[in-house]
Every structure is written in structure tokens, then in C-alpha cells.
Amino acid sequence: MNGSVFRFRLGVAVTYAFFLCVLTVAPVSAAWAENEAAPLNYFLHSYGPASMPTMHLGWVMVALVVAVFVIVALLLGRAIFHKRPDDDTGLIGSEDKGMRWIYIGTGISACILFALAIYTLITLNMIARSTQAPALTLTVTGYDWWWKVEYEDDDPTRSFVSANEIHIPVGQPVLVKLKSADVIHAFWVPMLAGKTQMIPGQTNRQWIQADAEGVYRGQCTQYCGIQHAHMGLEVVAQSAAEFRKWQDAQRRASVAVSSIDINAGKQLFLDRCAGCHAIRGTEAVGAHAPDLTHLKSRRLIAAGLLTNTPEHLVDWITHAQDLKPGARMPSMMLTATELGALSAYLSTLE
Ligand code: HEC
Ligand SMILES: [Cu+2]
């Protein structure tokens, strides 16, 4: 074998190995990563019945990819290092040599892919609906770049709206209706279920169920514009009693607390923020931004970008465009006095 042929084959082998390493090592290592550091990596673990079948499918695919990687690498190694005195180029296809390999390989791949297609269809069917009736129905609407969450109730006075943080009772199926207000988004809480598109003008459905109490991170997985990466959400699974308590608190309108600062802050909010934001119990009824009635109850703000501390709130209000460039909220120009009053008012939104 002459040097250039050898280098060419080695190049092919190295490129091949590189891409397949990326393809196989990434999901496998991701599956073992720490939950805290990389919560979305848990797509190869399941925390509820809606994600169990897809998780099994995921592992089968990973195992298959690893097997294909190993087999092809072995064959490739043999092709590179095997000496064939009668055929220096060794090209498959020359004088029909090696065509057998192509027929067999294609045949095996076709069978495996066909089996996988059937397995995928079975999985999709299994997760299509829950075996029990949903304990709760909510509508999640994707906006550039945050989530509106509506809790439905047969009695309309008991339904309420929130944003970016979904609470569910543990161990019970929850039906999630998915809509979009602008472009195509996709709802994905990998530990609880697969992804479902949110398409303008259409209502898609998915169900989620958490086996254990805890916080499950979600993310928009359909590229929807500049801040797509910062369109996160959290699903908080609570015991039935905790969930009921949370729900009752969310149903209440904001509590009217009065002091000079708070009144000034509220007036400022009505003047400057109410065109977009709503706070139930006030004249602020804006519908194109997160409902802030119970802002303080949320762990994160700006769709998972920042923790909800008073400092981050001030930072967000004055520098939204630096923190999340392109977000549909302007950086608000406010004096220190105005900010003080506004913060005092926002801190009452328990
Ligand atoms: C032009 C519309 C608009 C105005 C005016 C506006 N906001 Fe916003 N605000 C938004 C949008 C849209 C978001 C969601 C941004 C995102 O996460 O991408 C948001 C997010 C927020 C959040 C985070 C909420 C959460 O749960 O994530 C807070 C807090 C907030 N705004 C406060 C204010 C305050 C206070 C004012 C007035 C000083 C104000 N906003 C003015 C549109 C607006
Ligand atoms: Cu999105």
C-alpha cells in the first residue's frame, strides 16, 4: 500500500471516528451528568410514565449507535491495515470485489431501521394519552420568549394565569394544551415527557406526570428567534396538599397594601408597565407580558434567566435589553426614587 493511499484511509478513519464519538459520547455522557449543573441532560432518565417509553427508545437508539460505531470502526480498521498483495488500491467495487459487503450491510441496516420505525410508532402510541383522566388541565402559550400558563377550572372565577413556572400535583396526570401567540415554539420538559410543537392557530396536546416531588427544568426546543436559548421554564411537582395551597394563593388577586412608597410605586406601574403587564386586583390588565400578580412566588424571572431576588428584579427592569437583548420588554429609564418606590410595590406581590 503506498503512502498517499494509507494517509487517505487514515484520514477517513479519523474523521469517521471523530463524528461518531461526538454522536455517541455526547448523549451517553450527558445522561450521566449532574442534574443540578445541567438539568436538561436528564433526557435519558425518566421521572414519570409519560417519558418512560421515550427514554427506553432513547437508550435503544444510543445502544444501537454505539454498536454501529464499534462494528464499522472494526471493519474500517481491517480495511485500512489489511494487506492485499493482489489489489493495491483495494477500492470496493473494483472488479466487483467487496460488493458482497455492500449488499449485506445495506440489508442489515434496512431491517434494523424498519424495526426501529415500528418501535418508534409503538412508543408514540403508548405516550399519546394517559391511562387515567387528567387531574388538571392547563394551557401553555409560547410567546417570544416566555410562557403564559393558564389554569383552567369548570368555574371560570377559579381559573387563573401565571407565567414561566408550572405547578402540578405529584403522581397525577396533567393535560397540557399547547398554543403559540407568535411563531412556532416547542414545549419540552425532558424528565417528564417528550417535546411537542406549539403552532400558531393550533392547539396541540401533551400530558405530563411526575413520580416524585421536585423541580423539573423545561426549555423551548424550536428555534424561535434571538432569545430562544433563554426561553426556559420550571415544572414544580408538589404533594396534593401543597399544590392546593399554592393554587388557592394564586387564585387571589394582589393584596392592596398601602404606604406612601408603595402607592407611588403602584402609580408608576400603572403608568409605565400596565400596557404590557397585568396585576389582578388593579387596573393593570396588559396581556402581552407575564402576569405579575404573584411575581414574588416565582423562583426565577425572565423565563429562567435570573433568580428572583430584589437586586435581579431592579437589574432586569432597568437593563432588560442588556440581559436579554431583543426581549419584548424595553430597558426602563427610571430614577433612583422611582425605582425605590417600584421595588417597594413589587415586593408586595406575594
Ligand atoms: C412593552 C411591553 C412591556 C413593558 C412596558 C414592560 N414590560 Fe416587563 N416584560 C415584558 C415582556 C414581554 C416580558 C417577558 C420577557 C422575557 O422573559 O422574554 C417582561 C418581563 C418582566 C418581568 C419578569 C416576569 C417573569 O415572571 O419572568 C418583570 C418583573 C417585569 N417585566 C417588570 C416590568 C416592570 C416593573 C415594568 C415597568 C417599569 C415593565 N415590566 C414594563 C413586557 C413589558
Ligand atoms: Cu420558543
Coordinates of C-alpha atoms and ligand atoms in Angstrom, one line a residue:
M1 CA 0.0 0.0 0.0
N2 CA 1.6 3.3 -1.0
G3 CA 1.9 6.2 1.5
S4 CA -0.8 8.5 0.0
V5 CA -3.4 5.8 -0.1
F6 CA -2.6 5.0 3.5
R7 CA -2.9 8.6 4.6
F8 CA -6.2 9.0 2.7
R9 CA -7.6 6.0 4.5
L10 CA -6.3 7.1 7.8
G11 CA -7.9 10.5 7.3
V12 CA -11.2 8.9 6.5
A13 CA -10.9 6.7 9.6
V14 CA -10.1 9.6 11.9
T15 CA -12.9 11.8 10.5
Y16 CA -15.3 8.9 10.9
A17 CA -14.2 8.2 14.5
F18 CA -14.5 11.9 15.4
F19 CA -18.0 12.3 14.2
L20 CA -19.2 9.1 15.7
C21 CA -17.6 9.9 19.0
V22 CA -19.4 13.2 19.1
L23 CA -22.7 11.4 18.2
T24 CA -22.3 8.6 20.8
V25 CA -20.3 10.1 23.6
A26 CA -22.4 13.3 23.8
P27 CA -25.7 11.6 24.8
V28 CA -24.1 9.0 26.9
S29 CA -22.0 11.4 28.9
A30 CA -25.0 13.8 29.1
A31 CA -27.0 11.1 30.6
W32 CA -24.5 10.7 33.4
A33 CA -24.1 14.5 34.0
E34 CA -25.1 16.1 37.3
N35 CA -28.8 17.1 37.4
E36 CA -28.0 20.4 39.2
A37 CA -25.4 21.5 36.7
A38 CA -27.2 20.5 33.6
P39 CA -30.8 19.8 34.2
L40 CA -31.8 19.2 30.6
N41 CA -29.2 16.5 30.3
Y42 CA -31.7 14.2 32.0
F43 CA -33.4 13.3 28.8
L44 CA -32.1 9.8 29.1
H45 CA -33.7 9.4 32.6
S46 CA -37.4 9.3 33.3
Y47 CA -39.3 10.8 36.2
G48 CA -42.8 9.9 35.1
P49 CA -44.8 7.5 32.9
A50 CA -45.2 9.9 30.0
S51 CA -41.4 9.9 29.5
M52 CA -40.6 6.3 30.3
P53 CA -41.3 4.8 26.8
T54 CA -39.4 7.6 25.1
M55 CA -36.5 7.1 27.5
H56 CA -36.4 3.4 26.6
L57 CA -36.5 4.2 22.9
G58 CA -33.6 6.7 23.5
W59 CA -31.4 4.2 25.2
V60 CA -32.1 1.6 22.5
M61 CA -31.1 4.1 19.9
V62 CA -27.9 5.0 21.8
A63 CA -27.0 1.3 22.2
L64 CA -27.6 0.8 18.5
V65 CA -25.5 3.8 17.5
V66 CA -22.7 2.6 19.8
A67 CA -22.9 -0.9 18.3
V68 CA -22.8 0.5 14.7
F69 CA -19.9 2.7 15.7
V70 CA -17.9 -0.2 17.0
I71 CA -18.7 -2.6 14.1
V72 CA -17.9 0.0 11.4
A73 CA -14.8 1.1 13.2
L74 CA -13.6 -2.6 13.3
L75 CA -14.4 -3.1 9.6
L76 CA -12.7 0.2 8.7
G77 CA -9.6 -0.7 10.7
R78 CA -9.5 -4.0 8.9
A79 CA -9.8 -2.4 5.5
I80 CA -7.0 0.1 6.4
F81 CA -4.5 -2.3 7.8
H82 CA -5.2 -5.5 6.0
K83 CA -2.6 -6.1 3.3
R84 CA -3.9 -7.4 0.0
P85 CA -1.0 -8.1 -2.3
D86 CA -3.1 -8.6 -5.4
D87 CA -5.1 -5.4 -5.2
D88 CA -3.2 -2.3 -4.1
T89 CA -6.0 0.2 -4.3
G90 CA -8.5 -2.1 -2.7
L91 CA -11.4 0.0 -3.8
I92 CA -14.7 -1.6 -3.1
G93 CA -16.4 -2.2 -6.4
S94 CA -13.3 -2.7 -8.5
E95 CA -13.9 -5.9 -10.3
D96 CA -16.9 -6.5 -8.1
K97 CA -14.7 -7.1 -5.1
G98 CA -16.3 -6.4 -1.8
M99 CA -19.8 -5.7 -3.3
R100 CA -20.9 -8.5 -1.0
W101 CA -20.2 -6.3 1.9
I102 CA -22.4 -3.6 0.5
Y103 CA -25.3 -5.9 -0.1
I104 CA -25.1 -7.5 3.3
G105 CA -24.6 -4.1 5.1
T106 CA -27.5 -2.5 3.3
G107 CA -29.7 -5.4 4.0
I108 CA -28.9 -5.5 7.7
S109 CA -29.3 -1.7 8.1
A110 CA -32.7 -1.7 6.2
C111 CA -34.0 -4.4 8.6
I112 CA -32.8 -2.6 11.7
L113 CA -34.2 0.8 10.6
F114 CA -37.5 -0.8 9.7
A115 CA -37.7 -2.4 13.2
L116 CA -36.8 0.9 14.7
A117 CA -39.5 2.7 12.8
I118 CA -42.1 0.3 14.1
Y119 CA -40.8 0.5 17.7
T120 CA -40.9 4.4 17.4
L121 CA -44.6 4.2 16.2
I122 CA -45.5 1.9 19.1
T123 CA -43.7 4.3 21.5
L124 CA -45.6 7.3 20.1
N125 CA -48.9 5.4 20.6
M126 CA -48.0 4.5 24.2
I127 CA -47.4 8.1 25.2
A128 CA -50.3 9.6 23.3
R129 CA -52.6 9.6 26.2
S130 CA -52.6 8.8 29.9
T131 CA -54.4 5.7 31.2
Q132 CA -56.2 7.9 33.8
A133 CA -58.2 11.0 33.3
P134 CA -56.1 14.1 33.9
A135 CA -56.2 15.6 37.4
L136 CA -55.6 19.1 36.0
T137 CA -55.8 20.8 32.6
L138 CA -53.7 23.8 31.8
T139 CA -53.0 25.8 28.7
V140 CA -49.4 26.9 28.0
T141 CA -48.9 29.6 25.3
G142 CA -45.5 30.3 23.9
Y143 CA -44.5 33.9 23.4
D144 CA -41.2 35.3 22.2
W145 CA -39.5 34.5 24.7
W146 CA -41.6 33.4 27.7
W147 CA -44.5 31.1 28.6
K148 CA -48.1 32.0 29.6
V149 CA -49.6 29.4 31.9
E150 CA -53.4 29.3 32.3
Y151 CA -55.0 27.0 34.9
E152 CA -58.5 26.1 33.8
D153 CA -61.4 25.4 36.0
D154 CA -65.0 24.5 35.3
D155 CA -65.9 27.5 37.4
P156 CA -64.3 30.4 35.4
T157 CA -63.9 32.5 38.5
R158 CA -61.5 29.9 39.8
S159 CA -59.2 29.8 36.7
F160 CA -56.0 31.9 36.8
V161 CA -53.0 32.9 34.8
S162 CA -49.3 32.7 35.7
A163 CA -46.0 32.6 33.7
N164 CA -42.9 30.5 33.3
E165 CA -43.4 28.3 36.3
I166 CA -45.9 25.4 36.2
H167 CA -47.0 23.7 39.4
I168 CA -48.5 20.3 39.3
P169 CA -49.6 17.7 41.9
V170 CA -47.2 14.8 42.1
G171 CA -48.2 11.4 40.8
Q172 CA -51.1 12.6 38.7
P173 CA -51.5 13.0 35.0
V174 CA -51.8 16.7 33.8
L175 CA -53.1 17.6 30.4
V176 CA -51.2 20.4 28.8
K177 CA -52.7 22.2 25.9
L178 CA -50.1 24.0 23.8
K179 CA -50.5 27.2 21.8
S180 CA -48.4 29.9 20.4
A181 CA -49.0 33.6 20.2
D182 CA -46.4 34.3 17.5
V183 CA -44.0 31.9 16.0
I184 CA -43.5 28.1 16.4
H185 CA -42.2 27.1 19.8
A186 CA -41.8 23.7 21.3
F187 CA -42.6 22.6 24.9
W188 CA -40.1 20.2 26.4
V189 CA -39.6 19.1 29.9
P190 CA -37.3 16.2 29.2
M191 CA -37.6 14.5 32.6
L192 CA -41.4 14.3 32.3
A193 CA -42.2 13.9 28.6
G194 CA -41.1 14.3 25.0
K195 CA -41.3 17.5 23.1
T196 CA -44.4 18.9 21.4
Q197 CA -44.6 21.8 19.0
M198 CA -46.6 24.9 19.7
I199 CA -48.0 26.1 16.4
P200 CA -49.8 29.4 15.9
G201 CA -53.5 28.9 15.3
Q202 CA -53.5 25.3 16.5
T203 CA -53.9 23.6 19.9
N204 CA -51.6 20.6 20.5
R205 CA -51.9 18.4 23.5
Q206 CA -49.4 16.6 25.7
W207 CA -49.6 15.1 29.1
I208 CA -47.0 15.1 31.9
Q209 CA -46.8 13.3 35.2
A210 CA -44.1 13.5 37.8
D211 CA -43.4 10.4 40.0
A212 CA -41.5 12.4 42.6
E213 CA -41.8 15.9 44.1
G214 CA -39.2 18.3 42.8
V215 CA -38.4 20.9 40.2
Y216 CA -38.1 19.8 36.5
R217 CA -36.5 22.1 34.1
G218 CA -38.0 22.7 30.7
Q219 CA -36.9 24.6 27.5
C220 CA -38.3 25.8 24.2
T221 CA -36.8 23.4 21.6
Q222 CA -37.9 25.1 18.4
Y223 CA -35.7 27.9 17.3
C224 CA -37.9 30.9 17.7
G225 CA -35.7 33.9 17.5
I226 CA -32.8 35.6 19.1
Q227 CA -33.6 34.7 22.7
H228 CA -34.7 31.1 22.0
A229 CA -32.0 29.8 24.4
H230 CA -33.4 31.9 27.2
M231 CA -36.9 30.6 26.9
G232 CA -36.8 28.2 29.9
L233 CA -39.4 27.1 32.4
E234 CA -39.7 25.1 35.5
V235 CA -42.3 22.5 36.5
V236 CA -42.7 22.2 40.3
A237 CA -44.3 18.9 41.4
Q238 CA -45.8 19.1 44.8
S239 CA -47.8 17.0 47.2
A240 CA -51.6 17.3 46.7
A241 CA -51.9 19.5 49.8
E242 CA -49.0 21.8 48.9
F243 CA -50.4 22.1 45.4
R244 CA -53.8 23.1 46.6
K245 CA -52.3 25.7 48.9
W246 CA -50.3 27.1 46.0
Q247 CA -53.4 27.1 43.8
D248 CA -55.5 28.9 46.4
A249 CA -52.8 31.6 46.8
Q250 CA -52.5 32.1 43.0
R251 CA -56.3 32.5 42.6
R252 CA -56.3 35.5 44.9
A253 CA -55.9 38.9 43.4
S254 CA -53.0 41.0 44.6
V255 CA -53.4 42.3 48.2
A256 CA -53.7 46.0 48.5
V257 CA -51.0 47.2 50.8
S258 CA -50.8 51.0 51.4
S259 CA -47.9 53.3 52.2
I260 CA -46.5 56.4 50.5
D261 CA -43.8 54.5 48.7
I262 CA -46.0 51.6 47.7
N263 CA -48.7 53.9 46.4
A264 CA -46.2 55.8 44.3
G265 CA -44.7 52.6 43.0
K266 CA -48.2 51.3 42.1
Q267 CA -49.0 54.5 40.2
L268 CA -45.7 54.3 38.4
F269 CA -46.5 50.7 37.5
L270 CA -49.9 51.7 36.1
D271 CA -48.3 54.5 34.1
R272 CA -45.3 52.7 32.7
C273 CA -45.8 48.9 32.8
A274 CA -49.6 48.2 32.7
G275 CA -49.7 48.5 28.9
C276 CA -48.0 45.1 28.8
H277 CA -48.3 43.5 32.2
A278 CA -51.4 42.6 34.3
I279 CA -51.7 42.5 38.1
R280 CA -55.1 41.2 39.1
G281 CA -56.9 43.4 41.5
T282 CA -55.6 46.6 39.9
E283 CA -56.3 48.4 36.6
A284 CA -53.2 46.8 35.1
V285 CA -54.6 44.4 32.5
G286 CA -51.9 44.2 29.8
A287 CA -51.9 40.8 28.2
H288 CA -48.7 40.6 26.2
A289 CA -46.3 40.0 29.0
P290 CA -46.1 37.8 32.1
D291 CA -48.8 38.3 34.7
L292 CA -47.2 39.7 37.7
T293 CA -49.9 39.3 40.3
H294 CA -47.8 36.8 42.3
L295 CA -44.4 37.7 40.9
K296 CA -42.7 37.1 44.3
S297 CA -43.9 33.5 44.4
R298 CA -41.8 32.5 41.4
R299 CA -38.2 31.2 41.8
L300 CA -36.9 32.6 38.5
I301 CA -37.7 35.6 36.3
A302 CA -37.4 36.3 32.6
A303 CA -38.1 32.7 31.6
G304 CA -35.4 31.1 33.7
L305 CA -32.7 33.7 33.0
L306 CA -32.3 35.1 36.6
T307 CA -33.2 34.1 40.1
N308 CA -36.0 36.2 41.6
T309 CA -34.1 38.4 44.0
P310 CA -34.8 42.1 44.6
E311 CA -31.4 43.0 43.0
H312 CA -32.1 41.0 39.9
L313 CA -35.6 42.5 39.6
V314 CA -34.2 46.0 39.6
D315 CA -31.4 44.9 37.2
W316 CA -34.0 43.3 34.9
I317 CA -36.3 46.3 34.9
T318 CA -33.6 48.8 34.1
H319 CA -31.4 46.6 31.8
A320 CA -33.7 44.1 30.2
Q321 CA -32.1 44.8 26.8
D322 CA -28.6 44.1 28.1
L323 CA -29.6 41.0 30.0
K324 CA -31.8 39.5 27.3
P325 CA -31.2 41.5 24.1
G326 CA -34.2 41.6 21.8
A327 CA -36.7 40.7 24.6
R328 CA -40.1 42.3 24.1
M329 CA -39.5 44.5 27.2
P330 CA -37.6 47.7 26.9
S331 CA -34.9 48.7 29.5
M332 CA -36.9 51.1 31.6
M333 CA -35.4 54.5 32.3
L334 CA -36.2 55.2 36.0
T335 CA -34.7 57.5 38.6
A336 CA -33.5 56.0 41.9
T337 CA -36.5 57.4 43.7
E338 CA -38.9 55.8 41.1
L339 CA -37.0 52.5 41.3
G340 CA -37.2 52.5 45.1
A341 CA -41.0 53.0 45.0
L342 CA -41.5 50.5 42.3
S343 CA -39.4 47.9 44.2
A344 CA -41.5 48.5 47.3
Y345 CA -44.7 47.9 45.3
L346 CA -43.4 44.8 43.5
S347 CA -42.3 43.3 46.9
T348 CA -46.0 43.2 47.9
L349 CA -46.8 40.9 45.0
E350 CA -46.5 37.8 47.2
Ligands
HEC1 C1 -43.6 46.8 26.0 C2 -44.1 45.9 27.0 C3 -43.5 45.9 28.4 C4 -43.4 47.0 29.2 C5 -43.7 48.4 29.0 C6 -42.8 46.4 30.5 N1 -42.6 45.1 30.3 FE1 -42.0 43.8 31.8 N2 -42.0 42.3 30.4 C7 -42.4 42.4 29.1 C8 -42.2 41.1 28.5 C9 -42.6 40.8 27.1 C10 -41.6 40.3 29.4 C11 -41.1 38.9 29.2 C12 -39.7 39.0 28.7 C13 -38.9 37.7 28.5 O1 -38.8 36.9 29.5 O2 -38.5 37.5 27.4 C14 -41.5 41.1 30.6 C15 -40.9 40.6 31.8 C16 -41.0 41.2 33.0 C17 -40.6 40.7 34.3 C18 -40.3 39.2 34.6 C19 -41.5 38.4 34.8 C20 -41.3 36.9 34.9 O3 -42.0 36.3 35.7 O4 -40.4 36.4 34.3 C21 -40.8 41.6 35.2 C22 -40.6 41.5 36.7 C23 -41.2 42.8 34.5 N3 -41.3 42.5 33.2 C24 -41.5 44.0 35.1 C25 -41.8 45.2 34.4 C26 -42.0 46.5 35.1 C27 -41.9 46.7 36.5 C28 -42.3 47.4 34.1 C29 -42.5 48.9 34.2 C30 -41.4 49.6 34.8 C31 -42.3 46.6 32.8 N4 -42.0 45.3 33.1 C32 -42.6 47.2 31.6 C33 -43.0 43.5 28.5 C34 -43.0 44.7 29.1
CU2 CU -39.6 29.4 21.7

